[in-house]
XYZ file of C-alpha atoms in Angstrom:
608
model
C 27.996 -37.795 -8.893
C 27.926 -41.107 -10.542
C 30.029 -39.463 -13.800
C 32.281 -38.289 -11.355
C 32.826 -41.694 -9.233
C 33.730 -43.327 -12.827
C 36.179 -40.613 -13.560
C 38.267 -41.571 -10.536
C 37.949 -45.141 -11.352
C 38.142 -45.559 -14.743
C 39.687 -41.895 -15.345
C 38.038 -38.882 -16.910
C 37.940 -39.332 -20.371
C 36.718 -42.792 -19.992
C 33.780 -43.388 -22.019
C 31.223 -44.689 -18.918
C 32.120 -40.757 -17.032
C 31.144 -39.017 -19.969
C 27.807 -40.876 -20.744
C 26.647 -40.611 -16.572
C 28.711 -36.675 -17.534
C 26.036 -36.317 -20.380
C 22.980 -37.930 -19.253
C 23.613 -35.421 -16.022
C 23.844 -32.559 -18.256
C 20.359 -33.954 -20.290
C 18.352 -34.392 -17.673
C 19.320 -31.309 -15.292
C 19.525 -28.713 -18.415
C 16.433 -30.076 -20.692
C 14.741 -26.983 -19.781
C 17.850 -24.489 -20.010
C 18.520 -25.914 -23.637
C 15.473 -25.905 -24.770
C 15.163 -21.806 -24.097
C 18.294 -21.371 -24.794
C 18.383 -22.888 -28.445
C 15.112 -21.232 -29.050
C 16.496 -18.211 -28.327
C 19.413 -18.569 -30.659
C 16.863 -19.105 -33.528
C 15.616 -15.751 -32.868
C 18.975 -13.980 -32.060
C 17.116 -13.265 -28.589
C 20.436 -13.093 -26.505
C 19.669 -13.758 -22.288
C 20.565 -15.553 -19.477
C 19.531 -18.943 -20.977
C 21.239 -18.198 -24.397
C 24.758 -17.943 -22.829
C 24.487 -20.977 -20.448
C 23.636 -23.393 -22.960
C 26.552 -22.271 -25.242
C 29.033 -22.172 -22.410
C 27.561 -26.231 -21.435
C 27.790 -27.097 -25.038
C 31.006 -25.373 -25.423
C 32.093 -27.370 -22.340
C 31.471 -30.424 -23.897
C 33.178 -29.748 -26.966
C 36.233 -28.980 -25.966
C 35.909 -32.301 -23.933
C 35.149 -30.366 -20.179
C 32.280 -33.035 -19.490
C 32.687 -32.749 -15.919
C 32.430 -28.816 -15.653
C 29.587 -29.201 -18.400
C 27.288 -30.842 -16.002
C 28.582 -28.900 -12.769
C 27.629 -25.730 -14.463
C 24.264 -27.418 -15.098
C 23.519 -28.326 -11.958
C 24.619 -25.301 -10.114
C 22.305 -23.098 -12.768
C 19.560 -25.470 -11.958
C 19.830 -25.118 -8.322
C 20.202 -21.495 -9.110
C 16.738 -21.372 -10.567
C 14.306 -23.530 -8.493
C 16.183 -21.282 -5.365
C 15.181 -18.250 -7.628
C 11.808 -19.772 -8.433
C 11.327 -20.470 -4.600
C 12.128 -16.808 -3.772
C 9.761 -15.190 -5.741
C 6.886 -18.191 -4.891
C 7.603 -16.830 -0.901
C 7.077 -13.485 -2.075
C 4.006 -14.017 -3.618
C 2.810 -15.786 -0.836
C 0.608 -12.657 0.309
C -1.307 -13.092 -2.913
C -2.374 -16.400 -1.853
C -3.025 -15.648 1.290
C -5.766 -13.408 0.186
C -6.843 -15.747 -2.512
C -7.438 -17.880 0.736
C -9.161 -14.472 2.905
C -12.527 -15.224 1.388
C -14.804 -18.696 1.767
C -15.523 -20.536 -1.449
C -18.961 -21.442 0.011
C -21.657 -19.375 1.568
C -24.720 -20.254 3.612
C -27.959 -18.981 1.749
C -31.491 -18.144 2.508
C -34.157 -18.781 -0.428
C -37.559 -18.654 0.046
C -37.553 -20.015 3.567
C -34.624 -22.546 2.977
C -31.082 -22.576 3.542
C -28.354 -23.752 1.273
C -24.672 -24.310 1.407
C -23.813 -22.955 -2.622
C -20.689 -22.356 -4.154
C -19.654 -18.178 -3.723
C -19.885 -18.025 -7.647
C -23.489 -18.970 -7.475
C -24.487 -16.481 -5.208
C -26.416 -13.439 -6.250
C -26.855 -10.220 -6.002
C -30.052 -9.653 -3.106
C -29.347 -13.276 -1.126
C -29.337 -12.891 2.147
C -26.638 -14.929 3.380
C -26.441 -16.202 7.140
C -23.062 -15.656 8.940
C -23.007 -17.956 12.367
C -20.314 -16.437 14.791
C -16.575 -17.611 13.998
C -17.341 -17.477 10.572
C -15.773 -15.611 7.854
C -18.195 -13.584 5.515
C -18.273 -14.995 1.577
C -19.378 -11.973 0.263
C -19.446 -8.362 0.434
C -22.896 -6.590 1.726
C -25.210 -5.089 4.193
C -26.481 -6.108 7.645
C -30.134 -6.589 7.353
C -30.164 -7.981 10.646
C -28.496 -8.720 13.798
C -25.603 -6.943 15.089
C -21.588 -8.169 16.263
C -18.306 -6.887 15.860
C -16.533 -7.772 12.716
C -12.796 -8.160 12.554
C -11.149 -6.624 9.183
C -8.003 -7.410 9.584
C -7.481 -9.541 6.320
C -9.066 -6.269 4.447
C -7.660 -3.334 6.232
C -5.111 -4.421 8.340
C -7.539 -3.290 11.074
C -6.490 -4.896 14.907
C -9.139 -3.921 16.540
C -12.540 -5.620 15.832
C -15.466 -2.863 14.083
C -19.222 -3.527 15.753
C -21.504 -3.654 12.993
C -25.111 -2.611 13.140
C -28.136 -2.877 10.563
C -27.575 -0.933 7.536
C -23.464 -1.395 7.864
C -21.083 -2.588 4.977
C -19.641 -5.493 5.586
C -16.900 -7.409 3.180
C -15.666 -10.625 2.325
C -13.537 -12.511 4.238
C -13.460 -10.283 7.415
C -14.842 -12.660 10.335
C -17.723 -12.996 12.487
C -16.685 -12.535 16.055
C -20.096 -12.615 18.275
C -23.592 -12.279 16.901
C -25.404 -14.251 14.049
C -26.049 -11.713 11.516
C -27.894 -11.968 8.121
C -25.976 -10.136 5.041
C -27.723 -9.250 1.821
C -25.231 -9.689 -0.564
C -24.644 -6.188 -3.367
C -21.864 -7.394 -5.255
C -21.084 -10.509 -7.255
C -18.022 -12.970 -6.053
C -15.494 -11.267 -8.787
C -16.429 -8.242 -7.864
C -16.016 -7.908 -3.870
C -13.040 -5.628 -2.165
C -10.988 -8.709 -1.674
C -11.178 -9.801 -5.369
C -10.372 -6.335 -6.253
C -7.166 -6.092 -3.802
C -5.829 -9.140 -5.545
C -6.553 -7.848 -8.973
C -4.681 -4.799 -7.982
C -1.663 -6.728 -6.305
C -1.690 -8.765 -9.029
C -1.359 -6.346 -11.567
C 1.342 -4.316 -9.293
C 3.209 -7.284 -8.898
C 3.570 -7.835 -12.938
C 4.222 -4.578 -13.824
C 7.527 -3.291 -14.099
C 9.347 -0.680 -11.903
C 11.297 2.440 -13.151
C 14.880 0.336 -12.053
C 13.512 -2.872 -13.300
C 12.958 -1.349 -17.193
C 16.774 -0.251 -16.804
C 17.672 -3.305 -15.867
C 15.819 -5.139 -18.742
C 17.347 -2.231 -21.185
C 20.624 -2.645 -19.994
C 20.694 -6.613 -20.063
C 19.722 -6.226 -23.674
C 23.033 -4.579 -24.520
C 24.898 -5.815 -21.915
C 24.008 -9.701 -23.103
C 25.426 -9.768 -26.969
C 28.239 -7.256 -25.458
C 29.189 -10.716 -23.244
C 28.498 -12.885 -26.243
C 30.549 -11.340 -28.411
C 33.526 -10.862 -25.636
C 33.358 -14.242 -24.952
C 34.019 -15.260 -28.647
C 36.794 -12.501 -29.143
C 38.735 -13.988 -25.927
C 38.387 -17.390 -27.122
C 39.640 -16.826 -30.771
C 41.864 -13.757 -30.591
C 44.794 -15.114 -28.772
C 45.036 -18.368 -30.257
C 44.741 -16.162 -33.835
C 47.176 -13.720 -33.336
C 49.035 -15.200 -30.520
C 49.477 -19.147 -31.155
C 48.092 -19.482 -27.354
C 46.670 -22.970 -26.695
C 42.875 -22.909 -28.150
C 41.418 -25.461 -25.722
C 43.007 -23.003 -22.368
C 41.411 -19.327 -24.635
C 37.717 -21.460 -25.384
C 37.686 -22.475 -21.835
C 38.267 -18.652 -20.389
C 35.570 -17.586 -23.465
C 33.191 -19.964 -22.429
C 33.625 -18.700 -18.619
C 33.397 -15.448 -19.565
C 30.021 -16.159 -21.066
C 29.152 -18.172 -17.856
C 29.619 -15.222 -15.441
C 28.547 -13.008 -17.331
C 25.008 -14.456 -17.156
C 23.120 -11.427 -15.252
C 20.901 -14.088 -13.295
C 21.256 -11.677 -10.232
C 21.222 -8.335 -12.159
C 17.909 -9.447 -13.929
C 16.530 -10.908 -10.293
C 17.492 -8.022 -8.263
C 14.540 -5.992 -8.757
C 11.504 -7.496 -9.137
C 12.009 -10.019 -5.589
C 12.306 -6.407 -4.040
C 9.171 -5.196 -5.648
C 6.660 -8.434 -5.143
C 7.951 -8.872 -1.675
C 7.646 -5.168 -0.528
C 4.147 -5.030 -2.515
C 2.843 -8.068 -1.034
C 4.279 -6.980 2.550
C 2.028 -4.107 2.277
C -1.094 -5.886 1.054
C -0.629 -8.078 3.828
C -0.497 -4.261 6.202
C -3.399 -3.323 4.653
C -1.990 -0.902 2.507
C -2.666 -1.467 -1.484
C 0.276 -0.308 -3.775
C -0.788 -0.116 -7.452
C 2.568 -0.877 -9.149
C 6.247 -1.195 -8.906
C 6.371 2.769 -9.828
C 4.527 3.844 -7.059
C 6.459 1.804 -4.747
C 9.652 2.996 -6.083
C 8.262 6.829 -6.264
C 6.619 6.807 -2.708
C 10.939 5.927 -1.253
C 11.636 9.039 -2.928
C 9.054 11.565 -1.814
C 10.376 14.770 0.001
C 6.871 16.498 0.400
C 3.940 15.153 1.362
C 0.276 17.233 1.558
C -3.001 16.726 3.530
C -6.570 17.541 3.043
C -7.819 18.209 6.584
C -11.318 17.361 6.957
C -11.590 13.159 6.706
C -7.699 12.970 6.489
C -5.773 14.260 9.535
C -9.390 14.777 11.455
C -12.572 12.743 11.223
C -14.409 14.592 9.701
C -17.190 14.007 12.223
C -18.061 17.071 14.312
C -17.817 17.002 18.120
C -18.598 19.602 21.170
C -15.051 20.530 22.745
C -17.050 23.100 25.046
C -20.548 23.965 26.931
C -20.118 26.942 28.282
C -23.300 27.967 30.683
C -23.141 31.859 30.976
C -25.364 31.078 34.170
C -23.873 29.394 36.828
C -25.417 25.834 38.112
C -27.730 26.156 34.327
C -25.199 23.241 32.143
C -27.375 20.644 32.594
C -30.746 22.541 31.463
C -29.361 24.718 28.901
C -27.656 21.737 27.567
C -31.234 20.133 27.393
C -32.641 22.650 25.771
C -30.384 23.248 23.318
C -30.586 19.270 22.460
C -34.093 19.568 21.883
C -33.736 22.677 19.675
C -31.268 20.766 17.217
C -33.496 17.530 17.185
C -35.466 19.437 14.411
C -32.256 21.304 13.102
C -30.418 20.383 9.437
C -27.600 22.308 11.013
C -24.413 20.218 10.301
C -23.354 20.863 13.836
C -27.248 19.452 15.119
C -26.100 15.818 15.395
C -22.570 16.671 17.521
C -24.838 18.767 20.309
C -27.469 15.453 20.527
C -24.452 13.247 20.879
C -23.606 15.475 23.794
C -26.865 15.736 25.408
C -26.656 11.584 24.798
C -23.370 11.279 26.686
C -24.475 14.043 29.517
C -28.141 11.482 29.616
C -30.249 15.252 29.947
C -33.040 14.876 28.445
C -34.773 16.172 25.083
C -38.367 17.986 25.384
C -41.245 18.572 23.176
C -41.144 21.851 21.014
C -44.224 23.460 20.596
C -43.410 26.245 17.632
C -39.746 25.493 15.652
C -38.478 28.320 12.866
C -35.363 28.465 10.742
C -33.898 32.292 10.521
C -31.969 31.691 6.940
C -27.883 31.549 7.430
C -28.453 32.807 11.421
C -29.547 29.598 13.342
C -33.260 29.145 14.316
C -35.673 29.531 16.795
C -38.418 27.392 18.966
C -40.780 27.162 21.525
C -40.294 25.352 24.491
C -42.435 25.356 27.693
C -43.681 28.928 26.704
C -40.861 30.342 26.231
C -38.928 31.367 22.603
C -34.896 30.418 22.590
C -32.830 30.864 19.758
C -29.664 29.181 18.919
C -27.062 30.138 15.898
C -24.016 32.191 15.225
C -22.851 35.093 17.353
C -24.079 37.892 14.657
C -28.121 36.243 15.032
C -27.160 38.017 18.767
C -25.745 40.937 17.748
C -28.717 41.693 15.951
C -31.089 40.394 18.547
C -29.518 41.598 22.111
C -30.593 45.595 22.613
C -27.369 46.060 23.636
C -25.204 43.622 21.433
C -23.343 41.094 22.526
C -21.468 41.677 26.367
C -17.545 42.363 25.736
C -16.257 39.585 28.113
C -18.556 37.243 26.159
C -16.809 38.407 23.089
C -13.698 37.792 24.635
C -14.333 34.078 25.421
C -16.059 33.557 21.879
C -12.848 34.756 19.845
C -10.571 32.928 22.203
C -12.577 29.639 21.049
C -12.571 31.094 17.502
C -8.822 31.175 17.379
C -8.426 27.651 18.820
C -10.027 26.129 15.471
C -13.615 26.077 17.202
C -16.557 26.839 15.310
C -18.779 28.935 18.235
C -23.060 29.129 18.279
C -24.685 30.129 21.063
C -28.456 29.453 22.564
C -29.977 32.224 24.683
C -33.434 34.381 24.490
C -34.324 37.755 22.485
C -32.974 39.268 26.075
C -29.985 37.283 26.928
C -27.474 34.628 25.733
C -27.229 31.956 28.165
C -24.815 29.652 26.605
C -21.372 29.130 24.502
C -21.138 26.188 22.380
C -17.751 25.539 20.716
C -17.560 22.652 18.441
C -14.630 21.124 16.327
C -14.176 18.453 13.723
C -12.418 16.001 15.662
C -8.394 15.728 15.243
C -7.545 11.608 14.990
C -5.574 11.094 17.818
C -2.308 9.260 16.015
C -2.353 12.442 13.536
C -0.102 14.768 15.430
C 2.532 11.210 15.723
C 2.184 10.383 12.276
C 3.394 13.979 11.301
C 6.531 13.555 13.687
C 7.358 10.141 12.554
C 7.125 11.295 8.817
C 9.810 14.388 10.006
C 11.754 11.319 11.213
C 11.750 9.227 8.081
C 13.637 12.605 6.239
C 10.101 13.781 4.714
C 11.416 17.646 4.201
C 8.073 19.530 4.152
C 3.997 18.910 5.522
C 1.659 20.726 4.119
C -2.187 21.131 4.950
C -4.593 22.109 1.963
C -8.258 22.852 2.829
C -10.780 24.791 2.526
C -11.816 25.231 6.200
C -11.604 29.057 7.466
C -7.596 30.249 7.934
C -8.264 29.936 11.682
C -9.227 26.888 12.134
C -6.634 25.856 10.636
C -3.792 27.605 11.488
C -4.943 26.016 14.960
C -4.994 22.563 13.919
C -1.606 22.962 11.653
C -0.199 24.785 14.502
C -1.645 21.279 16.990
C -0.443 19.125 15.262
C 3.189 20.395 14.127
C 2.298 20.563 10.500
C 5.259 22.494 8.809
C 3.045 24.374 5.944
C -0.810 25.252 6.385
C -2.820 26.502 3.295
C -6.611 27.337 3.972
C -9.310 28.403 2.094
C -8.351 26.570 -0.839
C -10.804 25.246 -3.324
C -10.197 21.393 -5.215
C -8.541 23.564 -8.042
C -6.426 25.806 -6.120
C -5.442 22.413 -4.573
C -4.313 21.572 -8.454
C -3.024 24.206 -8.980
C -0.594 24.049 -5.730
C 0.388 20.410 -5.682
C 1.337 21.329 -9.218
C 3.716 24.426 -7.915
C 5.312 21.946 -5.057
C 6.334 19.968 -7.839
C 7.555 22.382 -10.077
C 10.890 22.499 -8.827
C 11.386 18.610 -9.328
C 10.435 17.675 -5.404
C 8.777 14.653 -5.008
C 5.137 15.162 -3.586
C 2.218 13.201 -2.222
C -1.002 14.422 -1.547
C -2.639 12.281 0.597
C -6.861 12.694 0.996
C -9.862 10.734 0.815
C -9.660 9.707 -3.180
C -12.625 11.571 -4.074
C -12.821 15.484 -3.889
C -9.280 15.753 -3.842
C -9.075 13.598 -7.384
C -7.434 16.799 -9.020
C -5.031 16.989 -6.435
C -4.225 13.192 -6.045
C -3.797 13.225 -9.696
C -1.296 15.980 -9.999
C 0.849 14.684 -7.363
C 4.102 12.171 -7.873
C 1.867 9.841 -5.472
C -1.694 9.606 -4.387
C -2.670 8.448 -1.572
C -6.086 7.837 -0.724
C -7.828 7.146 3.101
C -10.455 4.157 3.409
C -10.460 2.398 0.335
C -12.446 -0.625 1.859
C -15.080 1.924 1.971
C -14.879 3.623 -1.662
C -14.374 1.800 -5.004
C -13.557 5.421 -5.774
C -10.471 5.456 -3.959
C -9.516 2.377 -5.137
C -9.890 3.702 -9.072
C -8.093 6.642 -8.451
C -5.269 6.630 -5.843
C -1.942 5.268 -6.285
C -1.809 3.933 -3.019
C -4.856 2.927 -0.996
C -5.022 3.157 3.141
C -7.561 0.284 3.052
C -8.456 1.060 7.000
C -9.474 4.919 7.477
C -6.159 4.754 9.651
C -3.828 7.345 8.945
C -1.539 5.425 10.886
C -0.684 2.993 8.109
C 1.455 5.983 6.297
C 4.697 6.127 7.684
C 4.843 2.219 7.464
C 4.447 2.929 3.904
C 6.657 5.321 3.565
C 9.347 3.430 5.888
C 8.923 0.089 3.414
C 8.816 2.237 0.294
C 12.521 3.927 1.390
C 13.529 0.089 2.324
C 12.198 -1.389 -1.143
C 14.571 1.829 -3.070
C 17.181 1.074 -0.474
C 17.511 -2.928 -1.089
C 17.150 -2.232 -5.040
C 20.157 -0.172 -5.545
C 22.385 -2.363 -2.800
C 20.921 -5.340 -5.181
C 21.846 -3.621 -8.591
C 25.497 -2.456 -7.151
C 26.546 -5.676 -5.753
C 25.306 -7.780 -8.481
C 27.030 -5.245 -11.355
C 30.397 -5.447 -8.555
C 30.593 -9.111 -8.418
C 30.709 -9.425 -12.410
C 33.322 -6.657 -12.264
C 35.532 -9.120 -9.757
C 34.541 -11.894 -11.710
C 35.738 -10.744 -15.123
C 38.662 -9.375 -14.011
C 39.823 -13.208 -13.013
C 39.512 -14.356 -16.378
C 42.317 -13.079 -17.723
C 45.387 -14.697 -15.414
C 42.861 -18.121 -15.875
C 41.828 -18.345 -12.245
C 38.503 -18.684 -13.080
C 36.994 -21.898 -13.811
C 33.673 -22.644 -14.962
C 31.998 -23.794 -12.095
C 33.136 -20.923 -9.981
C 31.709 -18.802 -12.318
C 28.299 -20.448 -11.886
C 29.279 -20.611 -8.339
C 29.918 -16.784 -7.999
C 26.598 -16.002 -10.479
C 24.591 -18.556 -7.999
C 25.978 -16.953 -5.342
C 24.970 -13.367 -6.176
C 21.562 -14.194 -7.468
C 21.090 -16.264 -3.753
C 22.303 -13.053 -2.071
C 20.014 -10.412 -3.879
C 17.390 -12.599 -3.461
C 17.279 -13.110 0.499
C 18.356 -9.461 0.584
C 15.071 -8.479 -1.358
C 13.058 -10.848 1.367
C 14.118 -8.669 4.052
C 11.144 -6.707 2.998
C 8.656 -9.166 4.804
C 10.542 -8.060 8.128
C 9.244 -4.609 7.793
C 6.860 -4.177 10.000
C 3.530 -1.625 10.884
């Protein structure tokens, strides 16, 4: 400003407007030059290369003033750039900032406030309500509800009991509950979310390596433009050579792919650290750029799109006014069961309050169900064939009827009843989440072309459950390598696929996908090692959000590339009548790289 007042004064060539000119161009551009010459050393040709010899060209040919504009305008350029991707990878230290950096101890008998790196494996560490957890571990006593939103995105608050997980930096909401800690401070969930994020962040993006590869040609292709419009015409053509410099040296100047080289990776940390902030871990740029193209995507059942946790969906008494009692009795039968049903019939009886009696003689009958005493008399309870075999007459027709209507609703079916009778139906189901059936619509509305179910449950069951929930594709009775096997045919005709389970038996399958995406990695390190993209809360939920920012990210990457490849077009072309002056080239470059910038930030506005 001052090199510019003393040009109006004492007029532009004066000697006091081109030392302020100079010292402007010094001070602002000390860091540009100082890349920029390096790089010429090493015939590295970028961004930094061509500014400094369009500002040193600039001053050559005696264009002080535009010199130091285009230095100043670059500069603002960068700390706006610098800025952008700083706000972007804000998430990361917002969960640098999750966790406590001290932790309240107990040894022998005493408590100590110690820094989280000194704390070791087998401390018990005290946790007052309203307080934020240091380190990962287990409640060893005490009980409260835990809020996990920082880890899994989570809303609702988790009540945690002795012998729960717990993890660091969730918080505290009621109780006072003593932790012993199991891992180390570098080695909690939270410190492995921001490794991963991290990582993800740095690495580099299918469109971002074309980017890189094409600046690398396209940056000596400016160079040497530059020089051929600057020295051809006044060479061939007597044209003036201080008017043919000035159009080489703004060719160089907006050419500068500030915005090209920009566009992609503010896209990628924003929409990565947008969806660590969800709860939802994306590994790297790839997976982010490969989940925005995905046209199929495939479910294990059991622990994915249900529970996994068994519950009764039906009691039937085949005596009237008998629920109650038979519903007793077959509680106290399963109290001594292994059956994997057992614990879904004494939740039951829990919820119904009946009570559970003593058994006076219990038996298992091998792969049938089993048999016990109770107040003199034998019962047995197991699957409709232990009935066939034990009724003198089989199994009543109508009774039939009702047990293969429940059969072909996805129910597994036992019954409980005496060597002379049955007395009761008991239909039970693995549990369907309840946002599953939504989460399939909503991933039909984002323009995913095909669902597909792959378990090995009974064809059935789930059929029934495919058919419930509006899955378009159900394949049952499939082991972990037919699973392989059929991800692997999905993709065979170049369709995008992710197969989407709990990151541990489905590891073939998540690993022949495009993507894998695992369920509940707060729980399992497992999931964490081998998924692409982690679910950190068991939530199902979190997937079309992923999905919807994933098709965003692509979306906002090419609109970046296009515009910032289109504005160099419209710039170039401008160069040749000589209505393009230096600092509009800087201007427009600023400009662009501003634009695909705040575009990219639209990512944070994506929301669950």
């Amino acid at each position: 400003m001052i090199g510019w007042l003393m040009g109006k004064f004492y007029g532009e060539d004066s000697l006091l407007s081109v030392a302020f000119y100079f010292l402007s161009m010094l001070i602002g551009g000390y860091a540009l030059f100082r890349k920029g010459l390096l790089n010429l050393t090493r015939l590295r040709f970028d961004m930094y290369t061509l500014m400094t010899i369009a500002v040193l060209g600039a001053a050559f040919i005696g264009e002080w003033g535009e010199g130091a504009t285009v230095v100043i305008l670059f500069a603002i350029s960068e700390a706006l750039g610098t800025y952008s991707m700083n706000r972007a990878r804000q998430s990361i230290r917002e969960l640098m900032d999750v966790a406590p950096k001290q932790a309240l101890v107990r040894r022998e008998g005493k408590e100590f406030l110690i820094p989280v790196d000194e704390v070791q494996i087998g401390d018990i560490m005290i946790v007052k309500p309203g307080q934020k957890l240091a380190m990962d571990g287990v409640v060893v006593k005490g009980s409260s509800s835990i809020n996990q939103a920082p880890i899994t995105g989570e809303s609702i608050p988790v009540t945690k009991n002795v012998g729960d997980q717990v993890y660091a930096g969730t918080i505290n909401e009621e109780g006072l509950l003593e932790v012993k800690v199991t891992k180390r401070d570098e080695d909690t969930t939270i410190a492995k979310i921001i490794h991963l994020v991290e990582e993800a962040q740095a690495e580099k993006a299918p469109s971002q390596t074309f980017v890189d590869r094409f600046a690398k040609i396209y940056t000596p292709a400016i160079l040497i433009a530059g020089f051929l419009v600057a020295v051809v015409p006044p060479l061939l053509f007597q044209a003036d050579w201080n008017d043919w410099i000035y159009r080489g040296l703004a060719l160089l100047v907006v050419g500068c792919p500030c915005a090209l080289v920009i566009s992609t990776p503010v896209s990628i940390v924003t929409a990565i650290g947008n969806a660590a902030r969800n709860g939802v871990l994306i590994k790297s740029g790839i997976h982010l750029e490969e989940a925005g193209a995905l046209s199929v995507v495939a479910f294990d059942k059991t622990g994915t799109l249900t529970r996994g946790v068994p519950v009764v969906t039906d009691f039937i008494p085949l005596i009237s006014d008998k629920e109650k009692e038979f519903l007793s009795i077959a509680a106290t039968i399963e109290k001594h069961s292994q059956h994997p049903l057992a614990s879904a019939i004494l939740r039951k009886a829990e919820e119904e309050a009946v009570p559970i009696r003593e058994v006076e003689d219990f038996f298992s009958l091998t792969g049938k169900g089993v048999r016990a005493k109770i107040n003199g008399i034998y019962y047995y309870m197991g699957s409709p064939g232990l009935f066939e075999e034990l009724l003198p007459a089989g199994i009543p027709d109508q009774t039939k009827k009702r047990m293969l209507d429940l059969q072909q609703q996805g129910k597994t079916v036992m019954a409980l009843g005496t060597d002379s009778e049955m007395l009761a139906l008991i239909a039970a189901a693995d549990d369907v989440r309840e946002n599953s059936k939504e989460v399939i619509r909503r991933l039909h509305e984002l323009g995913i072309k095909k669902t597909v179910m792959l378990t090995g449950d009974n064809r059935a069951t789930a059929e029934a459950i495919g058919k419930q929930l509006g899955i378009g594709e159900v394949q049952a009775e499939r082991l972990p390598q037919d699973k392989f096997e059929y991800i692997k045919q999905l993709r065979s005709d170049g369709s995008k696929v992710a197969m989407v389970g709990d990151g541990v038996n489905d590891a073939p399958a998540l690993a022949a996908s495009t993507v894998g995406i695992a369920m509940g990695g707060a729980c399992a390190d497992s999931a964490l090692e081998t998924a692409d993209i982690v679910l950190m809360a068991d939530d199902l939920g979190k997937l079309p959000f992923t999905m919807q920012l994933s098709r965003k990210a692509l979306q906002i990457i090419k609109q970046n590339i296009t515009f910032s490849l289109a504005i160099k077009t419209v710039a170039l072309l401008l160069i040749g009548p000589g209505w393009l002056t230096l600092w509009m080239a800087v201007f427009a470059d600023m400009g662009a790289t501003l634009i695909v910038t705040l575009n990219g930030l639209r990512l944070l506005k994506v929301k669950d």
